[in-house]
PDB file of C-alpha atoms in Angstrom:
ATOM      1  CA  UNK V 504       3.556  54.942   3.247  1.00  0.00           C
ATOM      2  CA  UNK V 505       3.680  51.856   1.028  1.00  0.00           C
ATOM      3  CA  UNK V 506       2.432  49.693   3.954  1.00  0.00           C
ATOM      4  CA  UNK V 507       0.648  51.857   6.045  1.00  0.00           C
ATOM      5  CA  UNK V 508      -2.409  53.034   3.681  1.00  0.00           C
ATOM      6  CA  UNK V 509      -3.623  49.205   3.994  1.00  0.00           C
ATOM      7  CA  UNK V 510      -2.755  48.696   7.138  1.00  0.00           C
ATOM      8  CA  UNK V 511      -4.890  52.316   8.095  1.00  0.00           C
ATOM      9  CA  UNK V 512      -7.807  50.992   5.734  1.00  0.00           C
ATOM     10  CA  UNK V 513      -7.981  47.504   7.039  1.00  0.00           C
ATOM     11  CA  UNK V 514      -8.097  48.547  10.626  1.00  0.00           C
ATOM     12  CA  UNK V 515     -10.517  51.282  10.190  1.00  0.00           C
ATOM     13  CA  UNK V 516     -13.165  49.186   8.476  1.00  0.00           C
ATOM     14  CA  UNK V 517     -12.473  46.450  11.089  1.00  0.00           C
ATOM     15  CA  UNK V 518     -13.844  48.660  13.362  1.00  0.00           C
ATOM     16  CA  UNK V 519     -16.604  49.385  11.676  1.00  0.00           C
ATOM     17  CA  UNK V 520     -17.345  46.179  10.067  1.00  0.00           C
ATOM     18  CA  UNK V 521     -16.951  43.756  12.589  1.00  0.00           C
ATOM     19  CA  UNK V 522     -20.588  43.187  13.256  1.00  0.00           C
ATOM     20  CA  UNK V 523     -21.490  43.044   9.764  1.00  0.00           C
ATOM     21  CA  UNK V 524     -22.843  39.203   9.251  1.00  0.00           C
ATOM     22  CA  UNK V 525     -22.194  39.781   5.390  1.00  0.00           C
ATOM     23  CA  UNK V 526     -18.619  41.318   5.768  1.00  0.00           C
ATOM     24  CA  UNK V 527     -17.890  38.079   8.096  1.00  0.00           C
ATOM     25  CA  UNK V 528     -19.405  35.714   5.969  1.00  0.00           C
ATOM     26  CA  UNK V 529     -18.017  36.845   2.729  1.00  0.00           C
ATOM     27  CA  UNK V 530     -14.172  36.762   4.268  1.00  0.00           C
ATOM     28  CA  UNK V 531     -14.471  33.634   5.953  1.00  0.00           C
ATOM     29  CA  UNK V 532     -16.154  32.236   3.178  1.00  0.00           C
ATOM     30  CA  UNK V 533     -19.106  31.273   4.612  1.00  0.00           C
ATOM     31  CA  UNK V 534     -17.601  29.451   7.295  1.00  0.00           C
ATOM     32  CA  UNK V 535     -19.684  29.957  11.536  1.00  0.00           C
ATOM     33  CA  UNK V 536     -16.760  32.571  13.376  1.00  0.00           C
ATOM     34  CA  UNK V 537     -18.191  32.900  16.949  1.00  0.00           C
ATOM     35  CA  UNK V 538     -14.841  34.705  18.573  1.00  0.00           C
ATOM     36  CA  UNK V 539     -14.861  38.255  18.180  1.00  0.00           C
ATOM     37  CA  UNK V 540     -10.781  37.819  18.146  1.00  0.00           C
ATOM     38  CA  UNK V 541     -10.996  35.815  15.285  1.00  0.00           C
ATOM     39  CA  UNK V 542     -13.544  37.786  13.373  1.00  0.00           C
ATOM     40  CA  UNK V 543     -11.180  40.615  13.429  1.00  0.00           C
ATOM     41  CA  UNK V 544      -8.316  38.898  12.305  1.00  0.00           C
ATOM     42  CA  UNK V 545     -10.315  37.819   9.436  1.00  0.00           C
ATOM     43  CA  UNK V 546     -11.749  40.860   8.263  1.00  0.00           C
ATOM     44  CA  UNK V 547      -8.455  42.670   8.704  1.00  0.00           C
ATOM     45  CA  UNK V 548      -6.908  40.088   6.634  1.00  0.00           C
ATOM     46  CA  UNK V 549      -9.563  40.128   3.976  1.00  0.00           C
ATOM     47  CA  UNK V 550      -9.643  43.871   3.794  1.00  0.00           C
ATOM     48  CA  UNK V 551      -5.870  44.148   3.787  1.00  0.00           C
ATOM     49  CA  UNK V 552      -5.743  41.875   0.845  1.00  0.00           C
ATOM     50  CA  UNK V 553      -8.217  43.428  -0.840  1.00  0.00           C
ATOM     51  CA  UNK V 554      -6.923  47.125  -0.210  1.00  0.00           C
ATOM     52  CA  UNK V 555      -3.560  46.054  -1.369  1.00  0.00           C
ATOM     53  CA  UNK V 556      -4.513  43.768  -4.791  1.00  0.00           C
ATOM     54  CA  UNK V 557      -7.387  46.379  -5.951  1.00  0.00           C
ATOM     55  CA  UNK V 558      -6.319  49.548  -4.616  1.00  0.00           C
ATOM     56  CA  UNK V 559      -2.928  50.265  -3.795  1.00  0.00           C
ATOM     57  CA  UNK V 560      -1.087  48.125  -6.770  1.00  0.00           C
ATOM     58  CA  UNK V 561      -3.259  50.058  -9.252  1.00  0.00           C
ATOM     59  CA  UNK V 562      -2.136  53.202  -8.036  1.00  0.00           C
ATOM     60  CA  UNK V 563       1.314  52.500  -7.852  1.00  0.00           C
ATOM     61  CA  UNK V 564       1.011  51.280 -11.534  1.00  0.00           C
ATOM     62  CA  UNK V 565      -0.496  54.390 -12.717  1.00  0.00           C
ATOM     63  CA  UNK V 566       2.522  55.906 -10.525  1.00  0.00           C
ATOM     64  CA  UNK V 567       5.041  54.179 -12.105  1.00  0.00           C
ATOM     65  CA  UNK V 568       4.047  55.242 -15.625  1.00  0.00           C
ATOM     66  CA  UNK V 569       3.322  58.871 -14.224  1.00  0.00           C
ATOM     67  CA  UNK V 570       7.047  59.264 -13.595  1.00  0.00           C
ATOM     68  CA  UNK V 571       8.144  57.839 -16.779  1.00  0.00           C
ATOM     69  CA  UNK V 572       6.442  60.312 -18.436  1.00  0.00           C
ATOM     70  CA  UNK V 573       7.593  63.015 -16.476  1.00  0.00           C
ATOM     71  CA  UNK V 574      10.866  62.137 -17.006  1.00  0.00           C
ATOM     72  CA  UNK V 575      10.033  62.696 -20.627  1.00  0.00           C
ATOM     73  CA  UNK V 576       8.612  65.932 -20.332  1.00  0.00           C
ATOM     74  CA  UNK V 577      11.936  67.124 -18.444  1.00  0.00           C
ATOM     75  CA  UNK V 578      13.428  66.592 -21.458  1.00  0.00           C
ATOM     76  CA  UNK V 579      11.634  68.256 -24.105  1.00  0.00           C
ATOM     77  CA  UNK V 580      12.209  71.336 -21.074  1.00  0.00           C
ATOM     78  CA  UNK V 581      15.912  70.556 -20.929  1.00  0.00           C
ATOM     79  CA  UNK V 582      15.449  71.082 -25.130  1.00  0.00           C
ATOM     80  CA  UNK V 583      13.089  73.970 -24.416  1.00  0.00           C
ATOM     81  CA  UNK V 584      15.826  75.678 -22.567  1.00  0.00           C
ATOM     82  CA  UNK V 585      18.500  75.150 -25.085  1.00  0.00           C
ATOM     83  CA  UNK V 586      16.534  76.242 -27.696  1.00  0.00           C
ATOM     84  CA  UNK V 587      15.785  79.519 -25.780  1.00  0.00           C
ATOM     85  CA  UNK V 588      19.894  80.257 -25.278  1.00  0.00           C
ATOM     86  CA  UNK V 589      20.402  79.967 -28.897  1.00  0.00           C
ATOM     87  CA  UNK V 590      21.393  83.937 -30.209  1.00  0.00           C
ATOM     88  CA  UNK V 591      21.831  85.419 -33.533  1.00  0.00           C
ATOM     89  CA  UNK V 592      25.978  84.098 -32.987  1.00  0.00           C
ATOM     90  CA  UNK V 593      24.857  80.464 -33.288  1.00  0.00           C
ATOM     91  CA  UNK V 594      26.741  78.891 -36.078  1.00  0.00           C
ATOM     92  CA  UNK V 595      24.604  76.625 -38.370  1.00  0.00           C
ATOM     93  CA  UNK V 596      26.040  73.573 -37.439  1.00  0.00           C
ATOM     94  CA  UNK V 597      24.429  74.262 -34.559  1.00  0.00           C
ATOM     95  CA  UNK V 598      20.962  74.381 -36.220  1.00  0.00           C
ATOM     96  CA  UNK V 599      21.495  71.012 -37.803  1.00  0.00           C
ATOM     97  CA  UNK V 600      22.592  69.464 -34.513  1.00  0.00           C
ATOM     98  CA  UNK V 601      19.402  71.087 -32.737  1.00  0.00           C
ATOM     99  CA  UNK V 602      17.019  69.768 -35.527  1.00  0.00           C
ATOM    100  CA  UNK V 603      18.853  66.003 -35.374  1.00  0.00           C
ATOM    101  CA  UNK V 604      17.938  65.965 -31.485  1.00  0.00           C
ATOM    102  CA  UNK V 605      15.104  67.053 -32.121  1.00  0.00           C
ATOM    103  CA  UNK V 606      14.078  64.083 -34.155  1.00  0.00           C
ATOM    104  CA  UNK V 607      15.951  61.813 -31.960  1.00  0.00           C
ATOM    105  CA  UNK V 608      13.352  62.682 -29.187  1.00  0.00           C
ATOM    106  CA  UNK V 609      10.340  62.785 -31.376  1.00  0.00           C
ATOM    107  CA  UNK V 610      10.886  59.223 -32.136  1.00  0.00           C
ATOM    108  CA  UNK V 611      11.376  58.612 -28.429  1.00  0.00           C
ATOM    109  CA  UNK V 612       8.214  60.240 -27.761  1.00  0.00           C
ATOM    110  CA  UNK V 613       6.419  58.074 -30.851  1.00  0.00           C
ATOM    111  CA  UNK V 614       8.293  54.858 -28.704  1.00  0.00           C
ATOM    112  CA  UNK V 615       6.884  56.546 -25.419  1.00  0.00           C
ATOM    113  CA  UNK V 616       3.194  56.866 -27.161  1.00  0.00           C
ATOM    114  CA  UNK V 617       3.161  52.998 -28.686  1.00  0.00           C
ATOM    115  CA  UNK V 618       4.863  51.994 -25.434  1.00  0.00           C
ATOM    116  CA  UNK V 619       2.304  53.002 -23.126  1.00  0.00           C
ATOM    117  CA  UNK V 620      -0.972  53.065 -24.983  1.00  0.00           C
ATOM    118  CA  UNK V 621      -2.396  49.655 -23.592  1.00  0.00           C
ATOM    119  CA  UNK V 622      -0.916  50.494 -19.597  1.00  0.00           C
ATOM    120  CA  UNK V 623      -2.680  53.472 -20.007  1.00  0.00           C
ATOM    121  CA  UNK V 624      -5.971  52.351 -21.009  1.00  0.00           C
ATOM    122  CA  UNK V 625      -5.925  49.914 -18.522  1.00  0.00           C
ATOM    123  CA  UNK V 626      -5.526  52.432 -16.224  1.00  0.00           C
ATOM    124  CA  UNK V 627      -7.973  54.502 -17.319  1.00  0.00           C
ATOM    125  CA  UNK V 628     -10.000  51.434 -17.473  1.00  0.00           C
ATOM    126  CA  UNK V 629      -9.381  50.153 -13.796  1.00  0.00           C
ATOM    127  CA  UNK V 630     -10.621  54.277 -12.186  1.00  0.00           C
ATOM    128  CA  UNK V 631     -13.777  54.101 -14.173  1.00  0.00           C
ATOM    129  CA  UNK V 632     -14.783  50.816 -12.973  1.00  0.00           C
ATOM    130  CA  UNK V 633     -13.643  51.851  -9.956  1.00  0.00           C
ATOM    131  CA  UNK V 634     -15.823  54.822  -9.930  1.00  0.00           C
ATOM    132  CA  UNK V 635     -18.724  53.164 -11.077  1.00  0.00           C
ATOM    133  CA  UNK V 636     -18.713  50.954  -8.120  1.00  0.00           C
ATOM    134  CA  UNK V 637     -18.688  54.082  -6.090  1.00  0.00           C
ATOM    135  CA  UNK V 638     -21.346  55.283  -7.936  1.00  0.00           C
ATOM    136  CA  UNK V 639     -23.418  52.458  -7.191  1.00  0.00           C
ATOM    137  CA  UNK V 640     -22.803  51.913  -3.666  1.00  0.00           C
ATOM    138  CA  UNK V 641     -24.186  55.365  -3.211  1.00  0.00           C
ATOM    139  CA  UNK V 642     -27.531  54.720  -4.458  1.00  0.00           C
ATOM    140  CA  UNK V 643     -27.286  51.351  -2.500  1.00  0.00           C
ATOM    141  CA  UNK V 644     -30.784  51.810   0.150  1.00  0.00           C
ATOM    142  CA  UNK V 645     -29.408  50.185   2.769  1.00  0.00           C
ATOM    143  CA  UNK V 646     -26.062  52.593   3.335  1.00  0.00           C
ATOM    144  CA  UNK V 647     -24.238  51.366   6.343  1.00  0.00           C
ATOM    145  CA  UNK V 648     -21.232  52.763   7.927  1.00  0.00           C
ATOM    146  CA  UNK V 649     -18.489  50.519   6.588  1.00  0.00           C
ATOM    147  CA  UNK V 650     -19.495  51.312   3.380  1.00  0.00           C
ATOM    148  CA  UNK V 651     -18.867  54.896   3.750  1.00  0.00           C
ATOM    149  CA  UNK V 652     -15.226  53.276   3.847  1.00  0.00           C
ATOM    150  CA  UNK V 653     -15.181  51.412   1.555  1.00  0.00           C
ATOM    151  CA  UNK V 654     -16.624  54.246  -1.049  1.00  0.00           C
ATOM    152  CA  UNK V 655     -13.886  56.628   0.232  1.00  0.00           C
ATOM    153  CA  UNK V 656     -11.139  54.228  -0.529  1.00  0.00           C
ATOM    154  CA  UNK V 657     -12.277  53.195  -4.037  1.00  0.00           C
ATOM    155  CA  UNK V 658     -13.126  57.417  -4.947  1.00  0.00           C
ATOM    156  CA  UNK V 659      -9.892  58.401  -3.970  1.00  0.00           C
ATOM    157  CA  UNK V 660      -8.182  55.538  -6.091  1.00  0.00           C
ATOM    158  CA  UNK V 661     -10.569  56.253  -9.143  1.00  0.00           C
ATOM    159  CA  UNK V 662      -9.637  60.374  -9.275  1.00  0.00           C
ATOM    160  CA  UNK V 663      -5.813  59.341  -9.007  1.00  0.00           C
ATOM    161  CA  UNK V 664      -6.014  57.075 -11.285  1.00  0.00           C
ATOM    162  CA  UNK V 665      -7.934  59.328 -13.584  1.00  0.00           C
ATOM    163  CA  UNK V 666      -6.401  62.469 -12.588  1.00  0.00           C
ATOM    164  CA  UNK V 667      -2.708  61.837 -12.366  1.00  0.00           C
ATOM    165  CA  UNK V 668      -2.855  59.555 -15.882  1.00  0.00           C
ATOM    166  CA  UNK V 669      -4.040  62.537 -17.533  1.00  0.00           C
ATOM    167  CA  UNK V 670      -2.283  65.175 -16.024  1.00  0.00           C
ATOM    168  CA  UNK V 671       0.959  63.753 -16.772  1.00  0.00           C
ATOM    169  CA  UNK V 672       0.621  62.552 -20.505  1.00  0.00           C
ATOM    170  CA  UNK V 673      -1.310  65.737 -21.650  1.00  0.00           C
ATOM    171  CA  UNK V 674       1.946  67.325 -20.226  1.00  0.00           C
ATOM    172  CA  UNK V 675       4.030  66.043 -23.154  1.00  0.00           C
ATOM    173  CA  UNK V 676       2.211  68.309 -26.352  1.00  0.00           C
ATOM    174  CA  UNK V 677       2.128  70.459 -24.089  1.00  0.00           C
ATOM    175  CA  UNK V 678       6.093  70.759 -23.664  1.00  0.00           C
ATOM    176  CA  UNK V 679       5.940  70.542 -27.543  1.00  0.00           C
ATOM    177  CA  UNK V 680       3.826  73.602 -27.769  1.00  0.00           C
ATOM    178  CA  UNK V 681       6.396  75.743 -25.875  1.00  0.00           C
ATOM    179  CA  UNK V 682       9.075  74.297 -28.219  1.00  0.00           C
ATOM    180  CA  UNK V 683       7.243  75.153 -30.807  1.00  0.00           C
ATOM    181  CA  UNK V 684       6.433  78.710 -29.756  1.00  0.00           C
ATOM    182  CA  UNK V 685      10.160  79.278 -29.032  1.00  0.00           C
ATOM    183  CA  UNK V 686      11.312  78.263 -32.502  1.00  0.00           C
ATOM    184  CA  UNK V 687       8.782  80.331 -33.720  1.00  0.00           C
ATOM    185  CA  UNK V 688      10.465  83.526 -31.783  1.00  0.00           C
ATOM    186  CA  UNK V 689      13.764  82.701 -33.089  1.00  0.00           C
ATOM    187  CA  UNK V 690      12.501  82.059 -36.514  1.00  0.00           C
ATOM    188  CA  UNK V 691      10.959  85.865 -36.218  1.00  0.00           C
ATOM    189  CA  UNK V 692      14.152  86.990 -34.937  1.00  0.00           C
ATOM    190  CA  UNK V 693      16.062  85.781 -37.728  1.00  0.00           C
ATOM    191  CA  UNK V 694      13.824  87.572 -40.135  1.00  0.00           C
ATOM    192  CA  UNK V 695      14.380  90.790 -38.571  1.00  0.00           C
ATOM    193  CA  UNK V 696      17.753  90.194 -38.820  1.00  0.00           C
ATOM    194  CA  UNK V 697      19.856  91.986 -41.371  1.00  0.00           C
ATOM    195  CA  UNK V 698      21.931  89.609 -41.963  1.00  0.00           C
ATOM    196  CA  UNK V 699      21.256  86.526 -44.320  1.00  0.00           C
ATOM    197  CA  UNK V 700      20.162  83.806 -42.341  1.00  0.00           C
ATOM    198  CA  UNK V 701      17.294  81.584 -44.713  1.00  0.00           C
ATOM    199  CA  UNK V 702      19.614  78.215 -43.636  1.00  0.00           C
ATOM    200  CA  UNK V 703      18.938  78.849 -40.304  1.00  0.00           C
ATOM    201  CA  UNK V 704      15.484  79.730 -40.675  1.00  0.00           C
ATOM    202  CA  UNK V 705      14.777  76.704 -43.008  1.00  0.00           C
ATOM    203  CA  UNK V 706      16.268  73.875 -40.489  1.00  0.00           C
ATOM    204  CA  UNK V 707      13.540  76.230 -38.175  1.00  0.00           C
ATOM    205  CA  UNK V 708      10.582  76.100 -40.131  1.00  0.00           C
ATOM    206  CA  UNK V 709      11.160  72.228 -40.262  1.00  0.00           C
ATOM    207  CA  UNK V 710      10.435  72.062 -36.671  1.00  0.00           C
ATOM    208  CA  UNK V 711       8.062  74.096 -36.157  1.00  0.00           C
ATOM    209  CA  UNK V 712       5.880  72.536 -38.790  1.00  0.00           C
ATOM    210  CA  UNK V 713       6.283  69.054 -36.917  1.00  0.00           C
ATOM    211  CA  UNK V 714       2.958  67.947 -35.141  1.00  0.00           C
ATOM    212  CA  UNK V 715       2.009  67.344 -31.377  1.00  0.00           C
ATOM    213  CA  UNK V 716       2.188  64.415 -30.201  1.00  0.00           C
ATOM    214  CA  UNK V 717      -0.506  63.159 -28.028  1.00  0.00           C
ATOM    215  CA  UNK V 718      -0.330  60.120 -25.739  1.00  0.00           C
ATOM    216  CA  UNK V 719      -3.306  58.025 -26.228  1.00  0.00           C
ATOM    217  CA  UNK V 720      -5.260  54.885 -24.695  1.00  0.00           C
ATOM    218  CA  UNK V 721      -4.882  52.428 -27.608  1.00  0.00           C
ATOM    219  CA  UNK V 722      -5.770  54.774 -29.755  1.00  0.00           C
ATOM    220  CA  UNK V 723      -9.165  55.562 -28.289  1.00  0.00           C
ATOM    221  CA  UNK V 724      -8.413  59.186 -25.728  1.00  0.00           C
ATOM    222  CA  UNK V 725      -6.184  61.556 -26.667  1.00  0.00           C
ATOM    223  CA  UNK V 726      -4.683  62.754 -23.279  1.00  0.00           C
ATOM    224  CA  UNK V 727      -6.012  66.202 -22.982  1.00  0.00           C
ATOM    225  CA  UNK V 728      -6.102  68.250 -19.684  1.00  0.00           C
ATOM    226  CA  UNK V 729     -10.256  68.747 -20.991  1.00  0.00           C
ATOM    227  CA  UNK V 730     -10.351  64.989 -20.985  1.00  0.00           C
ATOM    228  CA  UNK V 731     -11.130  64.796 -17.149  1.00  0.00           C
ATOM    229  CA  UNK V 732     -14.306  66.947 -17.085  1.00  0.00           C
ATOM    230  CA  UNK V 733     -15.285  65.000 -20.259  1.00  0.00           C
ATOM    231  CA  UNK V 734     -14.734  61.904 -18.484  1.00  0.00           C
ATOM    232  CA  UNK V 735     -15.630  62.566 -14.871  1.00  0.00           C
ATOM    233  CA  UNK V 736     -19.456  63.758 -17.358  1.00  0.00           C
ATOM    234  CA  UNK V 737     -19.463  60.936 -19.267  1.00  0.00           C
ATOM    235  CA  UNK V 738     -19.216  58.562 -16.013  1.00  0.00           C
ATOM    236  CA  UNK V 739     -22.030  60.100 -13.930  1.00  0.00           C
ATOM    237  CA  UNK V 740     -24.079  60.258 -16.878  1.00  0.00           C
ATOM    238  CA  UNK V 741     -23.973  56.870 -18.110  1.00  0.00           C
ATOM    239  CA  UNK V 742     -23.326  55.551 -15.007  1.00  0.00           C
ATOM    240  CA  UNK V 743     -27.248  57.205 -13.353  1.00  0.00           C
ATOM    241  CA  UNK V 744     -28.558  55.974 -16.864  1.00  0.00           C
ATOM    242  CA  UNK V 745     -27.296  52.242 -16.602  1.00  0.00           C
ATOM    243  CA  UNK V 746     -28.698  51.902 -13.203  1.00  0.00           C
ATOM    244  CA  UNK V 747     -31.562  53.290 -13.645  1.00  0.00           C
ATOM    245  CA  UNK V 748     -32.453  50.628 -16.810  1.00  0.00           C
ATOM    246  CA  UNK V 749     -31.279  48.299 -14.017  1.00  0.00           C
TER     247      UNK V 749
END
């Protein structure tokens, strides 16, 4: 899969762009190609290149950071989980070792956020240029056929790189919310309980007063699920508006 999305791309708009005097000229850099073997060999090269620098490596990026977060998130579940096997029999050493890994992943998660706040805006940087240029292409008057390519390649690449980067981090307060709603259940518990249990309940409140953590893009977006319709707005309107002052 790693090879054969640029390989696909390149030879499709070969096909279609092989008669193209501007695709030819820009690839060969201006230099006569009168074989048609040649002129495919070129564009195919060109494209490839370009598929692979712009379009693929971006993605994989954006990948990459995807499943570092999610490995994240599978922890705070892991945590989620424990927290939810904890009964009224729990000593309160217990308690104190829950609240201590607790901590020990929120600062992981603060060296998560810090981490990955300029990768991410990059990212989120890279689709909405990316998107733009799709955006532009299709008010282009003279649409031709390899173009058509072209835009599909560069849409699909701007909603992953949107879509996935913002799936994944919003998925981190959102494991903290569920942790937080299952301490509050055992805190409620405990108070029902007739038995004395305010040490527990105290090393309880602690965490569930902690805040969410978002993930951010250098400090800019907070990584909200909401943040894609906000953004997907913000692009066509801005995007129409800048063009048309052009």
């Amino acid at each position: 899969m790693y090879l054969t999305a640029p390989v696909l791309h390149a030879a499709v708009f070969t096909s279609v762009a092989q008669e193209e005097q501007d695709v030819i000229d820009f690839y060969s850099f201006g230099s006569k190609l009168h074989d048609k073997t040649h002129i495919k060999i070129v564009v195919f090269i060109g494209e490839y290149i370009y598929c692979t620098a712009f379009l693929q490596f971006p993605c994989l990026i954006a990948l990459s950071l995807c499943v570092i977060i999610h490995r994240y998130g599978l922890i705070l579940r892991q945590f989620n989980v424990y927290l939810r096997s904890m009964n009224m029999q729990t000593k309160y050493a217990d308690y104190n070792d829950v609240l201590r890994n607790y901590n020990i992943i929120e600062e992981k998660i603060h060296l998560l956020k810090r981490s990955l706040s300029l990768p991410l805006f990059i990212v989120l940087l890279n689709g909405f240029f990316v998107l733009y240029t799709v955006l532009s292409l299709s008010l282009y008057n003279e649409f031709r056929p390899y173009m058509m390519v072209e835009m599909g390649c560069n849409a699909f690449t701007g909603v992953f790189l949107l879509s996935s980067s913002t799936i994944f981090a919003s998925g981190i307060p959102r494991y903290i919310s569920e942790i937080k709603n299952t301490v509050a259940f055992l805190i409620e518990e405990r108070q029902l309980s007739k038995l004395n249990r305010d040490k527990e309940i105290r090393i309880l409140e602690r965490m569930e007063k902690k805040d969410l953590i978002y993930l951010s893009a250098c400090g800019i977006v907070d990584f909200k699920k909401s943040f894609l319709l906000t953004a997907f707005g913000t692009l066509l309107t801005y995007g129409l508006l800048i063009m048309r002052l052009n």
